[in-house]
Coordinates of C-alpha atoms in Angstrom, one line a residue:
X1 CA -117.3 -57.4 127.7
X2 CA -119.8 -55.2 125.9
X3 CA -122.8 -55.8 123.8
X4 CA -122.0 -55.5 120.1
X5 CA -124.7 -56.5 117.5
X6 CA -123.2 -58.4 114.6
X7 CA -125.2 -56.4 112.1
X8 CA -124.0 -57.8 108.8
X9 CA -123.6 -61.5 109.7
X10 CA -126.3 -61.7 112.4
X11 CA -129.1 -59.3 111.7
X12 CA -131.5 -61.0 114.0
X13 CA -129.3 -60.1 117.0
X14 CA -129.8 -56.4 116.3
X15 CA -133.6 -56.9 115.9
X16 CA -134.1 -59.2 118.8
X17 CA -136.4 -57.6 121.4
X18 CA -134.3 -58.7 124.4
X19 CA -130.6 -58.7 123.5
X20 CA -129.4 -58.6 127.1
X21 CA -127.0 -60.7 129.1
X22 CA -129.9 -62.5 130.6
X23 CA -131.4 -63.4 127.3
X24 CA -128.4 -65.4 126.0
X25 CA -127.8 -63.2 123.0
X26 CA -124.3 -62.6 121.8
X27 CA -121.5 -60.5 123.3
X28 CA -118.1 -59.8 121.8
X29 CA -114.7 -59.4 123.3
X30 CA -111.3 -58.9 121.6
X31 CA -111.0 -62.5 120.4
X32 CA -114.3 -64.3 119.9
X33 CA -118.0 -64.1 119.8
X34 CA -119.7 -65.9 122.7
X35 CA -123.2 -66.4 124.1
X36 CA -124.0 -66.2 127.8
X37 CA -125.1 -69.8 127.8
X38 CA -121.6 -70.9 126.6
X39 CA -122.5 -71.8 123.0
X40 CA -119.7 -70.1 121.2
X41 CA -120.6 -68.8 117.8
X42 CA -123.8 -70.8 117.6
X43 CA -125.6 -68.7 115.0
X44 CA -128.5 -71.1 114.5
X45 CA -129.2 -71.1 118.3
X46 CA -129.4 -67.3 118.3
X47 CA -131.6 -67.4 115.2
X48 CA -134.0 -69.8 117.0
X49 CA -134.0 -67.5 120.0
X50 CA -135.0 -64.6 117.8
X51 CA -137.7 -66.7 116.0
X52 CA -139.3 -67.7 119.3
X53 CA -139.2 -64.2 120.6
X54 CA -140.9 -63.0 117.4
X55 CA -143.5 -65.7 117.7
X56 CA -144.2 -64.5 121.3
X57 CA -144.7 -61.0 119.9
X58 CA -146.7 -61.9 116.9
X59 CA -149.1 -64.5 118.4
X60 CA -152.2 -62.4 119.1
X61 CA -155.6 -63.7 119.9
X62 CA -157.6 -64.0 116.6
X63 CA -160.4 -66.1 115.2
X64 CA -158.1 -68.9 114.2
X65 CA -156.6 -69.1 117.7
X66 CA -160.0 -69.0 119.3
X67 CA -161.1 -72.0 117.1
X68 CA -158.1 -74.0 118.2
X69 CA -158.5 -73.1 121.8
X70 CA -162.1 -74.1 121.7
X71 CA -161.2 -77.5 120.2
X72 CA -158.7 -77.9 123.1
X73 CA -161.3 -76.8 125.6
X74 CA -163.9 -79.3 124.3
X75 CA -161.2 -81.9 124.7
X76 CA -160.9 -81.2 128.4
X77 CA -164.7 -81.1 128.7
X78 CA -165.0 -84.5 127.0
X79 CA -162.2 -86.0 129.1
X80 CA -163.9 -84.8 132.4
X81 CA -167.3 -86.1 131.3
X82 CA -165.8 -89.5 130.4
X83 CA -163.8 -89.8 133.6
X84 CA -166.5 -88.6 136.1
X85 CA -169.7 -89.9 134.6
X86 CA -168.6 -93.3 136.0
X87 CA -169.3 -91.9 139.4
X88 CA -173.1 -91.8 138.6
X89 CA -173.0 -94.9 136.4
X90 CA -171.6 -97.0 139.3
X91 CA -174.5 -95.9 141.4
X92 CA -177.0 -96.9 138.6
X93 CA -175.2 -100.3 138.1
X94 CA -176.1 -101.1 141.7
X95 CA -179.8 -100.8 141.0
X96 CA -179.5 -102.9 137.8
X97 CA -177.3 -105.8 139.0
X98 CA -177.9 -105.9 142.7
X99 CA -181.5 -104.9 143.1
X100 CA -182.4 -108.3 144.4
X101 CA -179.5 -108.5 147.0
X102 CA -180.3 -108.7 150.6
X103 CA -179.7 -106.3 153.5
X104 CA -177.1 -103.5 153.1
X105 CA -175.8 -105.0 149.8
X106 CA -179.1 -104.2 148.0
X107 CA -178.8 -101.6 145.2
X108 CA -175.0 -101.3 145.9
X109 CA -172.1 -102.4 143.7
X110 CA -169.5 -104.4 145.8
X111 CA -166.5 -102.4 146.7
X112 CA -164.1 -104.4 144.5
X113 CA -166.1 -103.9 141.3
X114 CA -166.9 -100.3 142.2
X115 CA -163.2 -99.5 142.7
X116 CA -162.2 -101.4 139.6
X117 CA -164.4 -99.5 137.1
X118 CA -163.5 -96.2 138.8
X119 CA -159.7 -96.5 138.6
X120 CA -159.7 -98.0 135.1
X121 CA -159.4 -94.6 133.3
X122 CA -156.7 -93.5 135.5
X123 CA -154.6 -96.6 134.8
X124 CA -155.1 -96.0 131.1
X125 CA -154.2 -92.3 131.5
X126 CA -150.9 -93.1 133.0
X127 CA -150.0 -95.3 130.0
X128 CA -151.5 -92.8 127.5
X129 CA -149.6 -89.9 128.9
X130 CA -146.2 -91.7 128.7
X131 CA -146.7 -93.3 125.3
X132 CA -148.9 -90.8 123.3
X133 CA -147.2 -87.8 124.9
X134 CA -143.8 -89.1 123.7
X135 CA -145.2 -89.9 120.2
X136 CA -146.5 -86.3 120.1
X137 CA -142.8 -85.2 120.1
X138 CA -141.7 -87.7 117.5
X139 CA -144.6 -87.9 115.1
X140 CA -146.3 -84.6 115.5
X141 CA -148.6 -82.9 118.0
X142 CA -151.9 -82.8 115.9
X143 CA -151.4 -86.3 114.4
X144 CA -151.3 -88.0 117.8
X145 CA -153.9 -85.5 119.1
X146 CA -156.3 -86.8 116.5
X147 CA -155.4 -90.4 117.1
X148 CA -156.1 -90.0 120.9
X149 CA -159.5 -88.6 120.2
X150 CA -160.4 -91.5 117.8
X151 CA -159.3 -94.0 120.5
X152 CA -161.5 -92.2 123.0
X153 CA -164.5 -92.2 120.7
X154 CA -164.2 -95.9 119.8
X155 CA -163.7 -97.0 123.4
X156 CA -166.5 -94.8 124.7
X157 CA -169.0 -96.5 122.3
X158 CA -167.6 -99.9 123.2
X159 CA -168.0 -99.1 126.9
X160 CA -171.6 -98.3 126.4
X161 CA -172.2 -101.9 125.0
X162 CA -170.3 -103.7 127.8
X163 CA -172.0 -106.9 129.0
X164 CA -171.1 -110.3 130.4
X165 CA -169.3 -112.3 127.8
X166 CA -168.1 -115.6 129.0
X167 CA -167.9 -117.2 132.5
X168 CA -165.5 -115.1 134.6
X169 CA -165.9 -112.0 132.4
X170 CA -168.9 -110.2 133.9
X171 CA -170.0 -106.7 132.9
X172 CA -167.6 -105.0 135.4
X173 CA -164.5 -106.7 134.0
X174 CA -165.5 -105.9 130.4
X175 CA -166.3 -102.3 131.4
X176 CA -162.9 -102.1 133.1
X177 CA -161.0 -103.2 130.0
X178 CA -162.8 -100.7 127.7
X179 CA -162.3 -97.9 130.2
X180 CA -158.5 -98.6 130.5
X181 CA -158.3 -98.3 126.7
X182 CA -160.5 -95.1 127.0
X183 CA -158.0 -93.8 129.5
X184 CA -155.1 -94.3 127.0
X185 CA -156.9 -91.9 124.7
X186 CA -157.7 -89.4 127.5
X187 CA -154.0 -89.7 128.6
X188 CA -152.9 -88.6 125.2
X189 CA -155.2 -85.6 125.4
X190 CA -153.9 -84.3 128.6
X191 CA -150.2 -83.5 127.8
X192 CA -150.9 -82.8 124.1
X193 CA -153.7 -80.3 124.8
X194 CA -151.6 -78.4 127.3
X195 CA -148.6 -78.4 125.0
X196 CA -150.5 -77.3 121.9
X197 CA -152.1 -74.4 123.8
X198 CA -148.8 -73.3 125.2
X199 CA -147.2 -73.4 121.8
X200 CA -150.0 -71.4 120.2
X201 CA -150.1 -68.7 122.8
X202 CA -147.6 -65.9 123.5
X203 CA -146.0 -65.5 126.9
X204 CA -148.1 -62.4 127.6
X205 CA -151.4 -64.4 127.7
X206 CA -150.3 -68.0 128.0
X207 CA -151.3 -68.4 131.6
X208 CA -154.8 -67.0 131.1
X209 CA -155.5 -69.0 127.9
X210 CA -154.2 -72.3 129.4
X211 CA -156.3 -71.8 132.5
X212 CA -159.3 -71.0 130.3
X213 CA -158.8 -74.3 128.4
X214 CA -158.5 -76.3 131.6
X215 CA -161.6 -74.5 132.9
X216 CA -163.7 -76.5 130.4
X217 CA -163.0 -79.5 132.7
X218 CA -165.5 -77.9 135.1
X219 CA -168.2 -77.8 132.5
X220 CA -167.6 -81.5 131.9
X221 CA -168.0 -82.2 135.6
X222 CA -171.4 -80.4 135.5
X223 CA -172.5 -81.9 132.2
X224 CA -172.3 -85.5 133.4
X225 CA -175.0 -85.1 136.1
X226 CA -177.2 -82.9 133.8
X227 CA -177.2 -85.6 131.1
X228 CA -177.9 -88.2 133.8
X229 CA -181.0 -86.3 135.0
X230 CA -182.3 -85.8 131.5
X231 CA -181.9 -89.5 130.6
X232 CA -183.3 -90.7 133.9
X233 CA -186.3 -88.4 133.5
X234 CA -187.0 -89.7 130.0
X235 CA -187.3 -93.3 131.4
X236 CA -188.8 -92.3 134.8
X237 CA -192.2 -94.1 134.5
X238 CA -190.6 -97.2 133.1
X239 CA -187.9 -97.2 135.8
X240 CA -190.5 -97.0 138.5
X241 CA -192.3 -99.9 137.1
X242 CA -189.2 -102.0 136.3
X243 CA -185.8 -101.0 137.7
X244 CA -184.0 -102.9 134.9
X245 CA -184.8 -100.1 132.5
X246 CA -181.9 -98.4 134.2
X247 CA -179.8 -100.7 132.0
X248 CA -180.6 -98.4 129.1
X249 CA -179.9 -95.3 131.2
X250 CA -176.3 -96.0 132.2
X251 CA -175.4 -97.1 128.6
X252 CA -176.8 -93.8 127.2
X253 CA -175.0 -91.7 129.8
X254 CA -171.7 -93.3 128.8
X255 CA -172.5 -93.2 125.1
X256 CA -173.2 -89.4 125.1
X257 CA -169.6 -89.0 126.1
X258 CA -168.5 -89.5 122.5
X259 CA -170.6 -86.6 121.1
X260 CA -168.3 -83.8 121.9
X261 CA -165.4 -85.8 120.5
X262 CA -167.2 -86.6 117.2
X263 CA -168.3 -82.9 117.0
X264 CA -164.6 -81.7 117.0
X265 CA -163.0 -84.6 115.2
X266 CA -162.9 -82.8 111.9
X267 CA -161.2 -79.8 113.4
X268 CA -158.6 -81.9 115.0
X269 CA -157.9 -83.8 111.8
X270 CA -157.4 -80.5 109.9
X271 CA -155.5 -78.7 112.7
X272 CA -151.9 -77.8 111.8
X273 CA -149.0 -78.0 114.1
X274 CA -147.9 -74.7 115.6
X275 CA -145.2 -72.7 113.9
X276 CA -143.1 -73.1 117.0
X277 CA -143.2 -76.9 116.8
X278 CA -142.6 -76.9 113.0
X279 CA -139.5 -74.8 113.5
X280 CA -138.2 -77.1 116.2
X281 CA -138.9 -80.1 114.0
X282 CA -137.1 -78.6 111.1
X283 CA -134.0 -77.8 113.2
X284 CA -134.1 -81.4 114.6
X285 CA -134.1 -82.8 111.1
X286 CA -131.3 -80.5 110.1
X287 CA -129.2 -81.6 113.1
X288 CA -129.9 -85.3 112.3
X289 CA -128.7 -84.8 108.7
X290 CA -125.5 -83.1 110.0
X291 CA -125.0 -86.0 112.3
X292 CA -125.4 -88.5 109.5
X293 CA -122.8 -86.6 107.4
X294 CA -120.5 -86.6 110.3
X295 CA -120.8 -90.3 110.6
X296 CA -120.0 -90.7 106.9
X297 CA -117.0 -88.4 107.3
X298 CA -115.8 -90.7 110.2
X299 CA -116.1 -93.7 108.0
X300 CA -114.2 -92.0 105.2
X301 CA -111.5 -90.9 107.6
X302 CA -111.1 -94.5 108.8
X303 CA -110.7 -95.8 105.3
X304 CA -108.2 -93.1 104.5
X305 CA -106.3 -94.0 107.7
X306 CA -105.9 -97.5 106.3
X307 CA -104.3 -96.4 103.1
X308 CA -102.2 -93.4 104.2
X309 CA -99.9 -92.8 107.1
X310 CA -101.4 -92.5 110.6
X311 CA -100.2 -88.9 111.0
X312 CA -101.7 -87.7 107.6
X313 CA -105.0 -89.3 108.2
X314 CA -105.2 -87.9 111.7
X315 CA -104.5 -84.4 110.3
X316 CA -107.3 -84.8 107.8
X317 CA -109.7 -85.9 110.5
X318 CA -108.8 -83.1 112.7
X319 CA -109.1 -80.5 110.0
X320 CA -112.4 -81.8 108.6
X321 CA -115.1 -79.2 109.2
X322 CA -117.8 -81.8 109.1
X323 CA -116.4 -83.5 112.2
X324 CA -117.4 -80.4 114.2
X325 CA -121.1 -81.1 113.5
X326 CA -120.7 -84.4 115.4
X327 CA -120.7 -82.5 118.7
X328 CA -123.8 -82.7 120.8
X329 CA -127.0 -81.1 119.4
X330 CA -127.9 -77.5 119.9
X331 CA -130.6 -78.3 122.4
X332 CA -129.9 -80.1 125.6
X333 CA -131.4 -83.5 126.1
X334 CA -134.0 -84.1 128.8
X335 CA -131.5 -85.7 131.2
X336 CA -128.9 -83.0 130.6
X337 CA -131.4 -80.2 131.2
X338 CA -132.9 -81.6 134.4
X339 CA -129.5 -82.7 135.8
X340 CA -129.2 -79.1 136.9
X341 CA -131.0 -78.5 140.2
X342 CA -132.4 -75.1 139.1
X343 CA -134.5 -76.9 136.5
X344 CA -135.1 -80.2 138.4
X345 CA -136.6 -78.3 141.4
X346 CA -139.2 -76.7 139.1
X347 CA -140.1 -80.1 137.6
X348 CA -140.3 -81.8 141.0
X349 CA -142.3 -78.9 142.5
X350 CA -144.8 -78.8 139.7
X351 CA -145.3 -82.6 139.4
X352 CA -145.5 -83.3 143.2
X353 CA -148.0 -80.4 143.6
X354 CA -150.1 -81.8 140.7
X355 CA -149.9 -85.3 142.1
X356 CA -151.0 -84.2 145.6
X357 CA -153.9 -82.3 144.1
X358 CA -155.0 -85.2 141.9
X359 CA -155.0 -87.7 144.8
X360 CA -157.7 -85.6 146.5
X361 CA -159.4 -84.3 143.3
X362 CA -160.0 -87.7 141.7
X363 CA -160.7 -89.3 145.0
X364 CA -163.5 -86.9 145.8
X365 CA -165.0 -86.5 142.2
X366 CA -165.1 -90.3 141.6
X367 CA -166.9 -90.8 144.8
X368 CA -169.1 -87.7 145.2
X369 CA -172.2 -89.9 144.8
X370 CA -171.1 -91.9 147.9
X371 CA -170.5 -88.6 149.8
X372 CA -173.9 -87.2 148.8
X373 CA -175.6 -90.4 149.8
X374 CA -173.7 -90.5 153.1
X375 CA -175.0 -87.0 154.1
X376 CA -178.5 -88.0 153.3
X377 CA -179.1 -85.5 150.5
X378 CA -180.1 -88.1 147.9
X379 CA -182.7 -89.8 150.0
X380 CA -183.1 -93.4 151.1
X381 CA -181.3 -95.9 148.9
X382 CA -183.6 -98.7 149.9
X383 CA -187.0 -97.0 150.3
X384 CA -187.1 -94.3 147.7
X385 CA -187.9 -94.8 144.1
X386 CA -184.7 -95.4 142.1
X387 CA -185.4 -92.5 139.7
X388 CA -185.9 -90.1 142.6
X389 CA -182.7 -91.2 144.4
X390 CA -180.6 -91.0 141.2
X391 CA -181.9 -87.5 140.2
X392 CA -181.4 -86.2 143.7
X393 CA -177.8 -87.5 143.7
X394 CA -177.2 -85.8 140.4
X395 CA -178.6 -82.5 141.7
X396 CA -176.1 -82.8 144.6
X397 CA -173.3 -83.2 142.1
X398 CA -174.4 -80.2 140.1
X399 CA -174.6 -78.0 143.2
X400 CA -171.1 -79.1 144.4
X401 CA -169.5 -78.2 141.0
X402 CA -171.5 -75.0 140.3
X403 CA -170.7 -73.6 143.7
X404 CA -167.1 -74.9 143.9
X405 CA -164.9 -76.0 141.0
X406 CA -166.5 -74.0 138.1
X407 CA -166.1 -70.6 139.9
X408 CA -162.6 -71.6 141.0
X409 CA -161.6 -72.3 137.5
X410 CA -162.7 -69.0 136.1
X411 CA -161.5 -66.9 139.0
X412 CA -158.1 -68.3 138.2
X413 CA -158.5 -67.5 134.5
X414 CA -159.1 -63.8 135.2
X415 CA -156.5 -63.4 138.0
X416 CA -153.6 -65.6 137.0
X417 CA -151.7 -62.9 135.0
X418 CA -152.2 -60.4 137.9
X419 CA -151.7 -62.6 141.0
X420 CA -149.2 -65.0 139.4
X421 CA -149.1 -68.8 139.2
X422 CA -147.3 -69.4 142.5
X423 CA -149.6 -67.1 144.5
X424 CA -152.8 -68.7 143.3
X425 CA -151.4 -72.2 143.8
X426 CA -150.3 -71.5 147.4
X427 CA -153.8 -69.9 148.1
X428 CA -155.5 -72.9 146.6
X429 CA -153.5 -75.5 148.5
X430 CA -154.0 -73.6 151.7
X431 CA -157.8 -73.5 151.4
X432 CA -157.9 -77.2 150.2
X433 CA -155.8 -78.3 153.2
X434 CA -158.4 -76.7 155.6
X435 CA -161.4 -78.0 153.7
X436 CA -160.0 -81.6 153.5
X437 CA -159.2 -81.6 157.2
X438 CA -162.8 -80.5 158.0
X439 CA -164.2 -83.1 155.5
X440 CA -162.1 -85.8 156.9
X441 CA -163.1 -85.2 160.6
X442 CA -166.7 -84.3 160.0

């Protein structure tokens, strides 16, 4: 079998940058034209291969792409702020609602309420990723991307106004409800941001640009304690005189989380879906139309069978060219694709690694205020002025992120294309394993 470009009928095969056996482009023997993936004579499949290869070659970094990547980066900054600001807010809520408690319970939110408000966003994220992520495939990336941001903005503002409503619904339950809804919006951001960035970028710089967008999450981690310090400093004299002024502080800290989203809402609303996604959507609609025509042909064949002889109608059905379009679509379904172990192992390896990382990542970041208090960096919870204790705790959060996560993000950005994804991940997990063992037994 030798490589023979079909110049007249299939010009894209001749122009394709990688017409090799590995690429799935066509080969020809004495009898038929075949593709290495077994899709005999599937011209539209080959054309899509060529179009995607051309997109990878043509997608260079320009101002329009920088603008889109910035919008996606701000989305991760906003998400990180909204998720991890609750770490500081929970500490402040202890001063507001439990300042008159006795003993070790003073100035401390009970564990059940502390846990409830901290896991709320993660519960919503799970729902948002499944629902809004799927809708992003069906309705359109940027449409759902904009909707997820509007959900996040509305629920962030609502969270800032949380208060006790009726008996049995205290401020913690109300805050939990709003933050679950906030998590749905953030959950939509996560898969859609990653997908949009990957579709806009070429394979040559996709790793670097995706890592760069994710790196904005580090800025969000730092921004939350910075805002907390500023707001606390503005109310410092009033807080020292009356600790209940902290009720304004935690609401402002949460409310500020909607500012990055509002600032980029217009750009999300006017952002167009990538050419890659538009091409896939167009092909999907075309396949759907072919399937509809095939169903109509089946119905016509059945009616013909009722009026003619069985043999004649069977011949008509067998010879009908439209019946051929009723075969499975050009692209494999999710279940078909991942029924093959070579694909499934990649999915499992990636998802399990991400799950293992997030268990530790969210566990530490949502409770860093507790860790900083435990090592004594923040001062004395019971004797120090509340403003002093809060500011010291926020400074500890900033130090941890500036010396840890932020450099780690950007080292990855500048080395991922050179060292490779797998190498960096193995290095990261190795270092984390050592650090968590030390932290756990310290």
